[in-house]
PDB file of C-alpha atoms (C1' of nucleotides) in Angstrom:
ATOM      1  CA  MET L   1     -59.431-156.573  81.202  1.00  0.00           C
ATOM      2  CA  ARG L   2     -57.346-158.566  83.776  1.00  0.00           C
ATOM      3  CA  ILE L   3     -58.788-161.264  86.104  1.00  0.00           C
ATOM      4  CA  GLY L   4     -59.307-159.164  89.137  1.00  0.00           C
ATOM      5  CA  GLN L   5     -61.538-156.713  87.363  1.00  0.00           C
ATOM      6  CA  LEU L   6     -63.537-159.432  85.652  1.00  0.00           C
ATOM      7  CA  ALA L   7     -64.000-161.022  89.034  1.00  0.00           C
ATOM      8  CA  ARG L   8     -65.261-157.827  90.558  1.00  0.00           C
ATOM      9  CA  ARG L   9     -67.589-157.071  87.664  1.00  0.00           C
ATOM     10  CA  SER L  10     -69.133-160.487  87.512  1.00  0.00           C
ATOM     11  CA  GLY L  11     -69.209-161.138  91.138  1.00  0.00           C
ATOM     12  CA  VAL L  12     -67.424-164.518  90.993  1.00  0.00           C
ATOM     13  CA  SER L  13     -63.974-165.165  92.628  1.00  0.00           C
ATOM     14  CA  VAL L  14     -60.654-165.046  90.856  1.00  0.00           C
ATOM     15  CA  ARG L  15     -60.162-168.658  91.671  1.00  0.00           C
ATOM     16  CA  ALA L  16     -63.527-169.531  89.985  1.00  0.00           C
ATOM     17  CA  LEU L  17     -62.415-167.746  86.800  1.00  0.00           C
ATOM     18  CA  ARG L  18     -59.218-169.834  86.692  1.00  0.00           C
ATOM     19  CA  TYR L  19     -61.284-172.899  87.281  1.00  0.00           C
ATOM     20  CA  TYR L  20     -63.519-172.072  84.425  1.00  0.00           C
ATOM     21  CA  GLU L  21     -60.434-171.788  82.159  1.00  0.00           C
ATOM     22  CA  GLU L  22     -59.222-175.136  83.401  1.00  0.00           C
ATOM     23  CA  GLN L  23     -62.552-176.668  82.487  1.00  0.00           C
ATOM     24  CA  ARG L  24     -62.466-174.934  79.076  1.00  0.00           C
ATOM     25  CA  LEU L  25     -65.544-172.862  79.744  1.00  0.00           C
ATOM     26  CA  LEU L  26     -63.733-169.545  79.301  1.00  0.00           C
ATOM     27  CA  GLU L  27     -60.739-168.444  77.212  1.00  0.00           C
ATOM     28  CA  SER L  28     -58.223-165.767  77.731  1.00  0.00           C
ATOM     29  CA  THR L  29     -55.235-164.373  75.949  1.00  0.00           C
ATOM     30  CA  ARG L  30     -52.100-163.678  77.833  1.00  0.00           C
ATOM     31  CA  THR L  31     -49.930-160.642  78.198  1.00  0.00           C
ATOM     32  CA  PRO L  32     -46.270-161.053  77.463  1.00  0.00           C
ATOM     33  CA  GLY L  33     -45.818-161.444  81.142  1.00  0.00           C
ATOM     34  CA  GLY L  34     -48.236-164.434  81.196  1.00  0.00           C
ATOM     35  CA  GLN L  35     -51.108-162.621  82.875  1.00  0.00           C
ATOM     36  CA  ARG L  36     -54.660-163.320  81.647  1.00  0.00           C
ATOM     37  CA  ASP L  37     -56.351-160.721  79.485  1.00  0.00           C
ATOM     38  CA  TYR L  38     -60.132-160.876  78.853  1.00  0.00           C
ATOM     39  CA  PRO L  39     -62.281-159.108  76.176  1.00  0.00           C
ATOM     40  CA  ASP L  40     -65.363-157.304  77.328  1.00  0.00           C
ATOM     41  CA  GLU L  41     -67.593-160.140  76.023  1.00  0.00           C
ATOM     42  CA  ALA L  42     -66.092-162.393  78.845  1.00  0.00           C
ATOM     43  CA  LEU L  43     -68.331-160.790  81.293  1.00  0.00           C
ATOM     44  CA  GLU L  44     -71.465-161.840  79.482  1.00  0.00           C
ATOM     45  CA  ARG L  45     -69.963-165.256  79.221  1.00  0.00           C
ATOM     46  CA  VAL L  46     -69.268-165.547  82.875  1.00  0.00           C
ATOM     47  CA  GLN L  47     -72.721-164.599  83.705  1.00  0.00           C
ATOM     48  CA  LEU L  48     -74.035-167.170  81.271  1.00  0.00           C
ATOM     49  CA  ILE L  49     -71.939-169.847  82.968  1.00  0.00           C
ATOM     50  CA  GLN L  50     -73.274-168.799  86.234  1.00  0.00           C
ATOM     51  CA  ASP L  51     -76.675-169.078  85.095  1.00  0.00           C
ATOM     52  CA  LEU L  52     -76.188-172.570  83.830  1.00  0.00           C
ATOM     53  CA  PHE L  53     -74.421-173.606  86.965  1.00  0.00           C
ATOM     54  CA  ALA L  54     -77.231-172.118  89.075  1.00  0.00           C
ATOM     55  CA  ALA L  55     -79.605-174.230  86.970  1.00  0.00           C
ATOM     56  CA  GLY L  56     -77.737-177.318  88.217  1.00  0.00           C
ATOM     57  CA  LEU L  57     -75.832-178.149  84.994  1.00  0.00           C
ATOM     58  CA  SER L  58     -72.408-179.563  85.507  1.00  0.00           C
ATOM     59  CA  SER L  59     -69.299-178.003  83.897  1.00  0.00           C
ATOM     60  CA  ARG L  60     -69.054-180.885  81.673  1.00  0.00           C
ATOM     61  CA  THR L  61     -72.569-180.367  80.340  1.00  0.00           C
ATOM     62  CA  VAL L  62     -72.035-176.580  80.088  1.00  0.00           C
ATOM     63  CA  VAL L  63     -68.814-176.951  78.114  1.00  0.00           C
ATOM     64  CA  GLU L  64     -70.710-179.239  75.730  1.00  0.00           C
ATOM     65  CA  LEU L  65     -73.594-176.840  75.369  1.00  0.00           C
ATOM     66  CA  LEU L  66     -71.892-173.445  75.450  1.00  0.00           C
ATOM     67  CA  PRO L  67     -71.055-173.437  71.775  1.00  0.00           C
ATOM     68  CA  CYS L  68     -74.538-173.645  70.583  1.00  0.00           C
ATOM     69  CA  VAL L  69     -75.835-171.446  73.304  1.00  0.00           C
ATOM     70  CA  SER L  70     -73.594-168.674  71.989  1.00  0.00           C
ATOM     71  CA  THR L  71     -73.769-169.445  68.335  1.00  0.00           C
ATOM     72  CA  GLY L  72     -77.223-170.867  67.901  1.00  0.00           C
ATOM     73  CA  VAL L  73     -75.910-173.753  65.913  1.00  0.00           C
ATOM     74  CA  ALA L  74     -76.279-177.279  67.285  1.00  0.00           C
ATOM     75  CA  THR L  75     -75.926-180.939  66.186  1.00  0.00           C
ATOM     76  CA  PRO L  76     -78.916-183.182  66.721  1.00  0.00           C
ATOM     77  CA  ALA L  77     -77.073-184.694  69.780  1.00  0.00           C
ATOM     78  CA  MET L  78     -76.680-181.252  71.293  1.00  0.00           C
ATOM     79  CA  LEU L  79     -80.266-180.425  70.693  1.00  0.00           C
ATOM     80  CA  ASP L  80     -81.350-183.571  72.524  1.00  0.00           C
ATOM     81  CA  GLN L  81     -79.107-182.600  75.358  1.00  0.00           C
ATOM     82  CA  LEU L  82     -80.508-179.138  75.439  1.00  0.00           C
ATOM     83  CA  ILE L  83     -84.070-180.547  75.660  1.00  0.00           C
ATOM     84  CA  ILE L  84     -82.994-182.998  78.384  1.00  0.00           C
ATOM     85  CA  GLU L  85     -81.515-180.249  80.433  1.00  0.00           C
ATOM     86  CA  ARG L  86     -84.547-177.997  79.976  1.00  0.00           C
ATOM     87  CA  ASP L  87     -86.903-180.717  81.024  1.00  0.00           C
ATOM     88  CA  ARG L  88     -84.644-181.531  84.004  1.00  0.00           C
ATOM     89  CA  ILE L  89     -84.881-177.922  85.028  1.00  0.00           C
ATOM     90  CA  ALA L  90     -88.653-177.943  84.684  1.00  0.00           C
ATOM     91  CA  ALA L  91     -88.862-181.043  86.833  1.00  0.00           C
ATOM     92  CA  ARG L  92     -86.671-179.432  89.420  1.00  0.00           C
ATOM     93  CA  ILE L  93     -88.928-176.425  89.431  1.00  0.00           C
ATOM     94  CA  GLN L  94     -91.892-178.681  90.095  1.00  0.00           C
ATOM     95  CA  ASP L  95     -89.987-180.096  93.050  1.00  0.00           C
ATOM     96  CA  LEU L  96     -89.107-176.792  94.548  1.00  0.00           C
ATOM     97  CA  THR L  97     -92.698-175.539  94.088  1.00  0.00           C
ATOM     98  CA  ARG L  98     -93.950-178.587  95.953  1.00  0.00           C
ATOM     99  CA  ALA L  99     -91.445-177.939  98.692  1.00  0.00           C
ATOM    100  CA  LYS L 100     -92.295-174.269  98.852  1.00  0.00           C
ATOM    101  CA  THR L 101     -95.996-175.006  99.063  1.00  0.00           C
ATOM    102  CA  LYS L 102     -95.278-177.489 101.892  1.00  0.00           C
ATOM    103  CA  LEU L 103     -93.270-174.948 103.794  1.00  0.00           C
ATOM    104  CA  GLY L 104     -95.819-172.208 103.110  1.00  0.00           C
ATOM    105  CA  ARG L 105     -98.472-174.397 104.701  1.00  0.00           C
ATOM    106  CA  VAL L 106     -96.336-175.037 107.685  1.00  0.00           C
ATOM    107  CA  ILE L 107     -95.789-171.355 108.097  1.00  0.00           C
ATOM    108  CA  GLU L 108     -99.506-170.762 107.876  1.00  0.00           C
ATOM    109  CA  ASN L 109    -100.179-173.442 110.581  1.00  0.00           C
ATOM    110  CA  VAL L 110     -97.522-172.083 112.801  1.00  0.00           C
ATOM    111  CA  THR L 111     -98.671-168.527 112.422  1.00  0.00           C
ATOM    112  CA  ALA L 112    -102.261-169.494 113.145  1.00  0.00           C
ATOM    113  CA  ALA L 113    -101.279-171.326 116.252  1.00  0.00           C
ATOM    114  CA  ASN L 114     -99.241-168.357 117.498  1.00  0.00           C
ATOM    115  CA  VAL L 115    -101.898-165.899 116.804  1.00  0.00           C
ATOM    116  CA  ALA L 116    -104.407-168.128 118.600  1.00  0.00           C
ATOM    117  CA  GLN L 117    -102.033-168.307 121.431  1.00  0.00           C
ATOM    118  CA  ASP L 118    -101.732-164.590 121.777  1.00  0.00           C
TER     119      ASP L 118
ATOM    120  CA  MET Y   1     -90.640-202.709 108.836  1.00  0.00           C
ATOM    121  CA  ARG Y   2     -86.914-203.342 108.325  1.00  0.00           C
ATOM    122  CA  ILE Y   3     -84.489-201.170 106.638  1.00  0.00           C
ATOM    123  CA  GLY Y   4     -84.396-202.861 103.286  1.00  0.00           C
ATOM    124  CA  GLN Y   5     -88.163-202.716 102.909  1.00  0.00           C
ATOM    125  CA  LEU Y   6     -88.206-199.007 103.910  1.00  0.00           C
ATOM    126  CA  ALA Y   7     -85.517-198.409 101.340  1.00  0.00           C
ATOM    127  CA  ARG Y   8     -87.387-200.023  98.546  1.00  0.00           C
ATOM    128  CA  ARG Y   9     -90.676-198.350  99.444  1.00  0.00           C
ATOM    129  CA  SER Y  10     -89.157-194.956  99.650  1.00  0.00           C
ATOM    130  CA  GLY Y  11     -86.737-195.266  96.842  1.00  0.00           C
ATOM    131  CA  VAL Y  12     -83.675-194.149  98.822  1.00  0.00           C
ATOM    132  CA  SER Y  13     -80.653-196.356  99.651  1.00  0.00           C
ATOM    133  CA  VAL Y  14     -80.150-198.318 102.811  1.00  0.00           C
ATOM    134  CA  ARG Y  15     -77.034-196.229 103.321  1.00  0.00           C
ATOM    135  CA  ALA Y  16     -79.037-193.128 103.056  1.00  0.00           C
ATOM    136  CA  LEU Y  17     -81.507-194.271 105.813  1.00  0.00           C
ATOM    137  CA  ARG Y  18     -78.624-195.037 108.136  1.00  0.00           C
ATOM    138  CA  TYR Y  19     -77.139-191.645 107.352  1.00  0.00           C
ATOM    139  CA  TYR Y  20     -80.541-189.936 108.246  1.00  0.00           C
ATOM    140  CA  GLU Y  21     -80.403-191.629 111.537  1.00  0.00           C
ATOM    141  CA  GLU Y  22     -76.903-190.629 112.122  1.00  0.00           C
ATOM    142  CA  GLN Y  23     -77.961-186.969 111.404  1.00  0.00           C
ATOM    143  CA  ARG Y  24     -80.986-187.424 113.729  1.00  0.00           C
ATOM    144  CA  LEU Y  25     -83.492-186.945 110.977  1.00  0.00           C
ATOM    145  CA  LEU Y  26     -85.040-190.418 111.412  1.00  0.00           C
ATOM    146  CA  GLU Y  27     -85.462-192.647 114.374  1.00  0.00           C
ATOM    147  CA  SER Y  28     -85.846-196.340 114.647  1.00  0.00           C
ATOM    148  CA  THR Y  29     -86.293-198.946 117.395  1.00  0.00           C
ATOM    149  CA  ARG Y  30     -84.103-201.978 117.483  1.00  0.00           C
ATOM    150  CA  THR Y  31     -84.915-205.676 117.447  1.00  0.00           C
ATOM    151  CA  PRO Y  32     -83.254-207.791 120.226  1.00  0.00           C
ATOM    152  CA  GLY Y  33     -80.733-208.605 117.625  1.00  0.00           C
ATOM    153  CA  GLY Y  34     -79.876-204.931 117.059  1.00  0.00           C
ATOM    154  CA  GLN Y  35     -81.620-204.567 113.680  1.00  0.00           C
ATOM    155  CA  ARG Y  36     -83.413-201.334 112.913  1.00  0.00           C
ATOM    156  CA  ASP Y  37     -87.285-201.513 113.013  1.00  0.00           C
ATOM    157  CA  TYR Y  38     -89.386-198.697 111.473  1.00  0.00           C
ATOM    158  CA  PRO Y  39     -93.060-197.819 112.046  1.00  0.00           C
ATOM    159  CA  ASP Y  40     -95.198-197.287 108.990  1.00  0.00           C
ATOM    160  CA  GLU Y  41     -95.010-193.500 109.444  1.00  0.00           C
ATOM    161  CA  ALA Y  42     -91.337-193.697 108.656  1.00  0.00           C
ATOM    162  CA  LEU Y  43     -92.139-193.683 105.021  1.00  0.00           C
ATOM    163  CA  GLU Y  44     -93.889-190.407 105.014  1.00  0.00           C
ATOM    164  CA  ARG Y  45     -91.075-189.075 107.055  1.00  0.00           C
ATOM    165  CA  VAL Y  46     -88.439-190.191 104.612  1.00  0.00           C
ATOM    166  CA  GLN Y  47     -90.400-188.642 101.634  1.00  0.00           C
ATOM    167  CA  LEU Y  48     -90.533-185.380 103.644  1.00  0.00           C
ATOM    168  CA  ILE Y  49     -86.788-185.465 104.196  1.00  0.00           C
ATOM    169  CA  GLN Y  50     -86.228-186.176 100.500  1.00  0.00           C
ATOM    170  CA  ASP Y  51     -88.456-183.239  99.630  1.00  0.00           C
ATOM    171  CA  LEU Y  52     -86.597-180.841 101.868  1.00  0.00           C
ATOM    172  CA  PHE Y  53     -83.245-182.129 100.574  1.00  0.00           C
ATOM    173  CA  ALA Y  54     -84.476-181.728  97.028  1.00  0.00           C
ATOM    174  CA  ALA Y  55     -85.304-178.221  97.922  1.00  0.00           C
ATOM    175  CA  GLY Y  56     -81.794-177.548  98.790  1.00  0.00           C
ATOM    176  CA  LEU Y  57     -82.088-177.630 102.591  1.00  0.00           C
ATOM    177  CA  SER Y  58     -79.108-178.970 104.466  1.00  0.00           C
ATOM    178  CA  SER Y  59     -79.480-181.877 106.934  1.00  0.00           C
ATOM    179  CA  ARG Y  60     -78.713-179.459 109.561  1.00  0.00           C
ATOM    180  CA  THR Y  61     -81.552-177.111 108.642  1.00  0.00           C
ATOM    181  CA  VAL Y  62     -83.792-180.088 108.259  1.00  0.00           C
ATOM    182  CA  VAL Y  63     -83.188-181.395 111.667  1.00  0.00           C
ATOM    183  CA  GLU Y  64     -83.908-178.042 113.067  1.00  0.00           C
ATOM    184  CA  LEU Y  65     -87.142-177.592 111.227  1.00  0.00           C
ATOM    185  CA  LEU Y  66     -88.642-181.205 111.159  1.00  0.00           C
ATOM    186  CA  PRO Y  67     -90.149-180.902 114.670  1.00  0.00           C
ATOM    187  CA  CYS Y  68     -92.356-177.983 113.596  1.00  0.00           C
ATOM    188  CA  VAL Y  69     -93.073-179.326 110.135  1.00  0.00           C
ATOM    189  CA  SER Y  70     -94.473-182.496 111.746  1.00  0.00           C
ATOM    190  CA  THR Y  71     -96.055-180.915 114.827  1.00  0.00           C
ATOM    191  CA  GLY Y  72     -97.070-177.445 113.617  1.00  0.00           C
ATOM    192  CA  VAL Y  73     -95.480-175.945 116.636  1.00  0.00           C
ATOM    193  CA  ALA Y  74     -92.628-173.553 116.284  1.00  0.00           C
ATOM    194  CA  THR Y  75     -90.570-170.906 118.352  1.00  0.00           C
ATOM    195  CA  PRO Y  76     -90.192-167.571 116.615  1.00  0.00           C
ATOM    196  CA  ALA Y  77     -86.605-168.373 115.658  1.00  0.00           C
ATOM    197  CA  MET Y  78     -87.954-171.499 113.785  1.00  0.00           C
ATOM    198  CA  LEU Y  79     -90.674-169.536 112.127  1.00  0.00           C
ATOM    199  CA  ASP Y  80     -87.906-167.073 110.903  1.00  0.00           C
ATOM    200  CA  GLN Y  81     -85.913-169.979 109.517  1.00  0.00           C
ATOM    201  CA  LEU Y  82     -88.910-171.367 107.871  1.00  0.00           C
ATOM    202  CA  ILE Y  83     -89.556-168.086 106.115  1.00  0.00           C
ATOM    203  CA  ILE Y  84     -85.967-167.697 105.182  1.00  0.00           C
ATOM    204  CA  GLU Y  85     -85.866-171.116 103.567  1.00  0.00           C
ATOM    205  CA  ARG Y  86     -89.160-170.606 101.654  1.00  0.00           C
ATOM    206  CA  ASP Y  87     -87.849-167.360 100.288  1.00  0.00           C
ATOM    207  CA  ARG Y  88     -84.580-169.063  99.361  1.00  0.00           C
ATOM    208  CA  ILE Y  89     -86.653-171.565  97.450  1.00  0.00           C
ATOM    209  CA  ALA Y  90     -88.752-168.909  95.912  1.00  0.00           C
ATOM    210  CA  ALA Y  91     -85.544-167.201  94.695  1.00  0.00           C
ATOM    211  CA  ARG Y  92     -84.205-170.499  93.330  1.00  0.00           C
ATOM    212  CA  ILE Y  93     -87.251-171.029  91.365  1.00  0.00           C
ATOM    213  CA  GLN Y  94     -86.858-167.667  89.807  1.00  0.00           C
ATOM    214  CA  ASP Y  95     -83.214-168.516  88.790  1.00  0.00           C
ATOM    215  CA  LEU Y  96     -84.317-171.924  87.415  1.00  0.00           C
ATOM    216  CA  THR Y  97     -87.123-170.276  85.427  1.00  0.00           C
ATOM    217  CA  ARG Y  98     -84.738-167.793  84.016  1.00  0.00           C
ATOM    218  CA  ALA Y  99     -82.365-170.513  82.903  1.00  0.00           C
ATOM    219  CA  LYS Y 100     -85.191-172.611  81.531  1.00  0.00           C
ATOM    220  CA  THR Y 101     -86.421-169.724  79.478  1.00  0.00           C
ATOM    221  CA  LYS Y 102     -82.893-169.167  78.254  1.00  0.00           C
ATOM    222  CA  LEU Y 103     -82.489-172.769  77.195  1.00  0.00           C
ATOM    223  CA  GLY Y 104     -85.914-172.671  75.648  1.00  0.00           C
ATOM    224  CA  ARG Y 105     -84.866-169.713  73.473  1.00  0.00           C
ATOM    225  CA  VAL Y 106     -81.764-171.509  72.436  1.00  0.00           C
ATOM    226  CA  ILE Y 107     -83.766-174.469  71.534  1.00  0.00           C
ATOM    227  CA  GLU Y 108     -86.085-172.480  69.472  1.00  0.00           C
ATOM    228  CA  ASN Y 109     -83.226-170.884  67.717  1.00  0.00           C
ATOM    229  CA  VAL Y 110     -81.549-174.088  66.962  1.00  0.00           C
ATOM    230  CA  THR Y 111     -84.680-175.576  65.810  1.00  0.00           C
ATOM    231  CA  ALA Y 112     -85.454-172.833  63.462  1.00  0.00           C
ATOM    232  CA  ALA Y 113     -82.025-172.896  62.078  1.00  0.00           C
ATOM    233  CA  ASN Y 114     -82.123-176.645  61.326  1.00  0.00           C
ATOM    234  CA  VAL Y 115     -85.576-176.361  59.745  1.00  0.00           C
ATOM    235  CA  ALA Y 116     -84.269-173.559  57.516  1.00  0.00           C
ATOM    236  CA  GLN Y 117     -81.357-175.713  56.616  1.00  0.00           C
ATOM    237  CA  ASP Y 118     -83.593-178.664  55.636  1.00  0.00           C
TER     238      ASP Y 118
ATOM    239  C1'  DC F   1     -78.043-227.284 112.154  1.00  0.00           C
ATOM    240  C1'  DC F   2     -76.978-224.785 108.415  1.00  0.00           C
ATOM    241  C1'  DT F   3     -77.174-221.762 104.679  1.00  0.00           C
ATOM    242  C1'  DG F   4     -77.991-217.649 102.173  1.00  0.00           C
ATOM    243  C1'  DA F   5     -79.949-213.190 102.445  1.00  0.00           C
ATOM    244  C1'  DA F   6     -80.329-209.224 105.030  1.00  0.00           C
ATOM    245  C1'  DC F   7     -78.472-206.630 108.467  1.00  0.00           C
ATOM    246  C1'  DC F   8     -74.770-204.434 111.562  1.00  0.00           C
ATOM    247  C1'  DT F   9     -70.651-201.088 112.544  1.00  0.00           C
ATOM    248  C1'  DG F  10     -66.632-198.710 111.363  1.00  0.00           C
ATOM    249  C1'  DA F  11     -64.055-196.216 108.068  1.00  0.00           C
ATOM    250  C1'  DC F  12     -62.207-194.762 103.874  1.00  0.00           C
ATOM    251  C1'  DG F  13     -63.698-192.991  98.879  1.00  0.00           C
ATOM    252  C1'  DT F  14     -66.306-189.843  95.773  1.00  0.00           C
ATOM    253  C1'  DC F  15     -67.603-185.782  93.305  1.00  0.00           C
ATOM    254  C1'  DA F  16     -67.930-180.719  92.037  1.00  0.00           C
ATOM    255  C1'  DA F  17     -66.845-176.235  92.440  1.00  0.00           C
ATOM    256  C1'  DC F  18     -64.244-173.978  94.304  1.00  0.00           C
ATOM    257  C1'  DG F  19     -61.108-172.135  98.971  1.00  0.00           C
ATOM    258  C1'  DT F  20     -56.642-171.537 100.657  1.00  0.00           C
ATOM    259  C1'  DG F  21     -51.960-171.339 101.359  1.00  0.00           C
ATOM    260  C1'  DA F  22     -46.986-171.479  99.448  1.00  0.00           C
ATOM    261  C1'  DG F  23     -43.601-169.673  96.767  1.00  0.00           C
ATOM    262  C1'  DG F  24     -42.512-166.872  93.019  1.00  0.00           C
ATOM    263  C1'  DT F  25     -43.236-163.151  88.972  1.00  0.00           C
ATOM    264  C1'  DA F  26     -45.429-158.937  86.646  1.00  0.00           C
ATOM    265  C1'  DC F  27     -47.225-154.386  86.758  1.00  0.00           C
ATOM    266  C1'  DT F  28     -47.747-149.566  88.236  1.00  0.00           C
ATOM    267  C1'  DA F  29     -46.947-145.296  90.983  1.00  0.00           C
ATOM    268  C1'  DG F  30     -43.836-142.351  92.822  1.00  0.00           C
TER     269       DG F  30
ATOM    270  C1'  DC A   1     -35.343-148.187  91.701  1.00  0.00           C
ATOM    271  C1'  DT A   2     -38.450-149.831  94.756  1.00  0.00           C
ATOM    272  C1'  DA A   3     -42.435-150.632  97.008  1.00  0.00           C
ATOM    273  C1'  DG A   4     -46.866-152.624  96.937  1.00  0.00           C
ATOM    274  C1'  DT A   5     -50.361-154.743  94.811  1.00  0.00           C
ATOM    275  C1'  DA A   6     -52.121-157.849  91.396  1.00  0.00           C
ATOM    276  C1'  DC A   7     -51.074-161.836  89.194  1.00  0.00           C
ATOM    277  C1'  DC A   8     -48.943-166.704  88.132  1.00  0.00           C
ATOM    278  C1'  DT A   9     -48.775-171.996  89.073  1.00  0.00           C
ATOM    279  C1'  DC A  10     -48.912-176.007  91.785  1.00  0.00           C
ATOM    280  C1'  DA A  11     -51.265-178.692  95.024  1.00  0.00           C
ATOM    281  C1'  DC A  12     -53.753-179.902  98.987  1.00  0.00           C
ATOM    282  C1'  DG A  13     -58.189-178.914 101.892  1.00  0.00           C
ATOM    283  C1'  DT A  14     -63.375-178.408 102.196  1.00  0.00           C
ATOM    284  C1'  DT A  15     -68.268-179.781 102.243  1.00  0.00           C
ATOM    285  C1'  DG A  16     -72.653-182.770 101.914  1.00  0.00           C
ATOM    286  C1'  DA A  17     -74.880-186.805 101.038  1.00  0.00           C
ATOM    287  C1'  DC A  18     -74.086-190.477 100.466  1.00  0.00           C
ATOM    288  C1'  DG A  19     -71.109-195.119  97.808  1.00  0.00           C
ATOM    289  C1'  DT A  20     -68.412-198.919  98.927  1.00  0.00           C
ATOM    290  C1'  DC A  21     -65.674-202.294 100.992  1.00  0.00           C
ATOM    291  C1'  DA A  22     -64.321-205.317 105.100  1.00  0.00           C
ATOM    292  C1'  DG A  23     -65.285-208.201 108.602  1.00  0.00           C
ATOM    293  C1'  DG A  24     -68.712-209.839 111.427  1.00  0.00           C
ATOM    294  C1'  DT A  25     -73.916-210.915 113.146  1.00  0.00           C
ATOM    295  C1'  DT A  26     -78.923-211.913 112.712  1.00  0.00           C
ATOM    296  C1'  DC A  27     -82.874-213.907 110.683  1.00  0.00           C
ATOM    297  C1'  DA A  28     -86.012-217.103 108.019  1.00  0.00           C
ATOM    298  C1'  DG A  29     -86.580-221.502 105.764  1.00  0.00           C
ATOM    299  C1'  DG A  30     -85.768-226.304 105.190  1.00  0.00           C
TER     300       DG A  30
END
DNA sequence: CCTGAACCTGACGTCAACGTGAGGTACTAG
DNA sequence: CTAGTACCTCACGTTGACGTCAGGTTCAGG
């Protein structure tokens, strides 16, 4: 599969895929002409990368953790890092939940005020 | 209260507080000498700003929503925006929860493998 | 009066994850 | 063989929320 197709299937830009390769998050073989060629598994991989990015991990962290995420094998240091990141995500969820609750209350207030006004 | 004290109390940097003012998120009166002077309520305000930033809102969005967040009065457009942001946060929580679950499974796998190895 | 800490205003630097040309090469259909 | 599209590699631009340095001013204590 070439880069354009992978981009369309995964929903990320061609530029992003090249960036992932630059950051060693994603590999590709090359055609004799020098164009990138991806196996089908690349799609999953890209989606995993996107998930981790969406979770706020940096590409540096992702590149460190990808091996054990895909193979299930990790050094103690990698395990520590995994736990750190999971906890960071959990904390972030707490933050977001608080903010959401706050906004929710504001919405209730505003709605109530508007209804009262009608 | 002067800017240094507000910074220490709120846990944000002096630079950040000046930035908030630049973005019209936070007001201050000035001493005759030109130094910023904050009322006690500024502390709450800063914490609210931080919460909204942490929730991924931009300063532009925050400056639009702050009035109704603090006063409880909103135009229909503001209400729409509030709802949009709340839903965005909810979606983000979903993403993070998925990522957390994924990492959690990886951690389980790794831990199981390591235990088996012992 | 004088010093050291805290403050002031510009204004340029940073960082990540790409976007966006520029200028050239590879692949595919007819 | 020749379009037209997809692809390639630089390499600079973007955005948001500040960090940081320069050069000067204000404030509190002794």
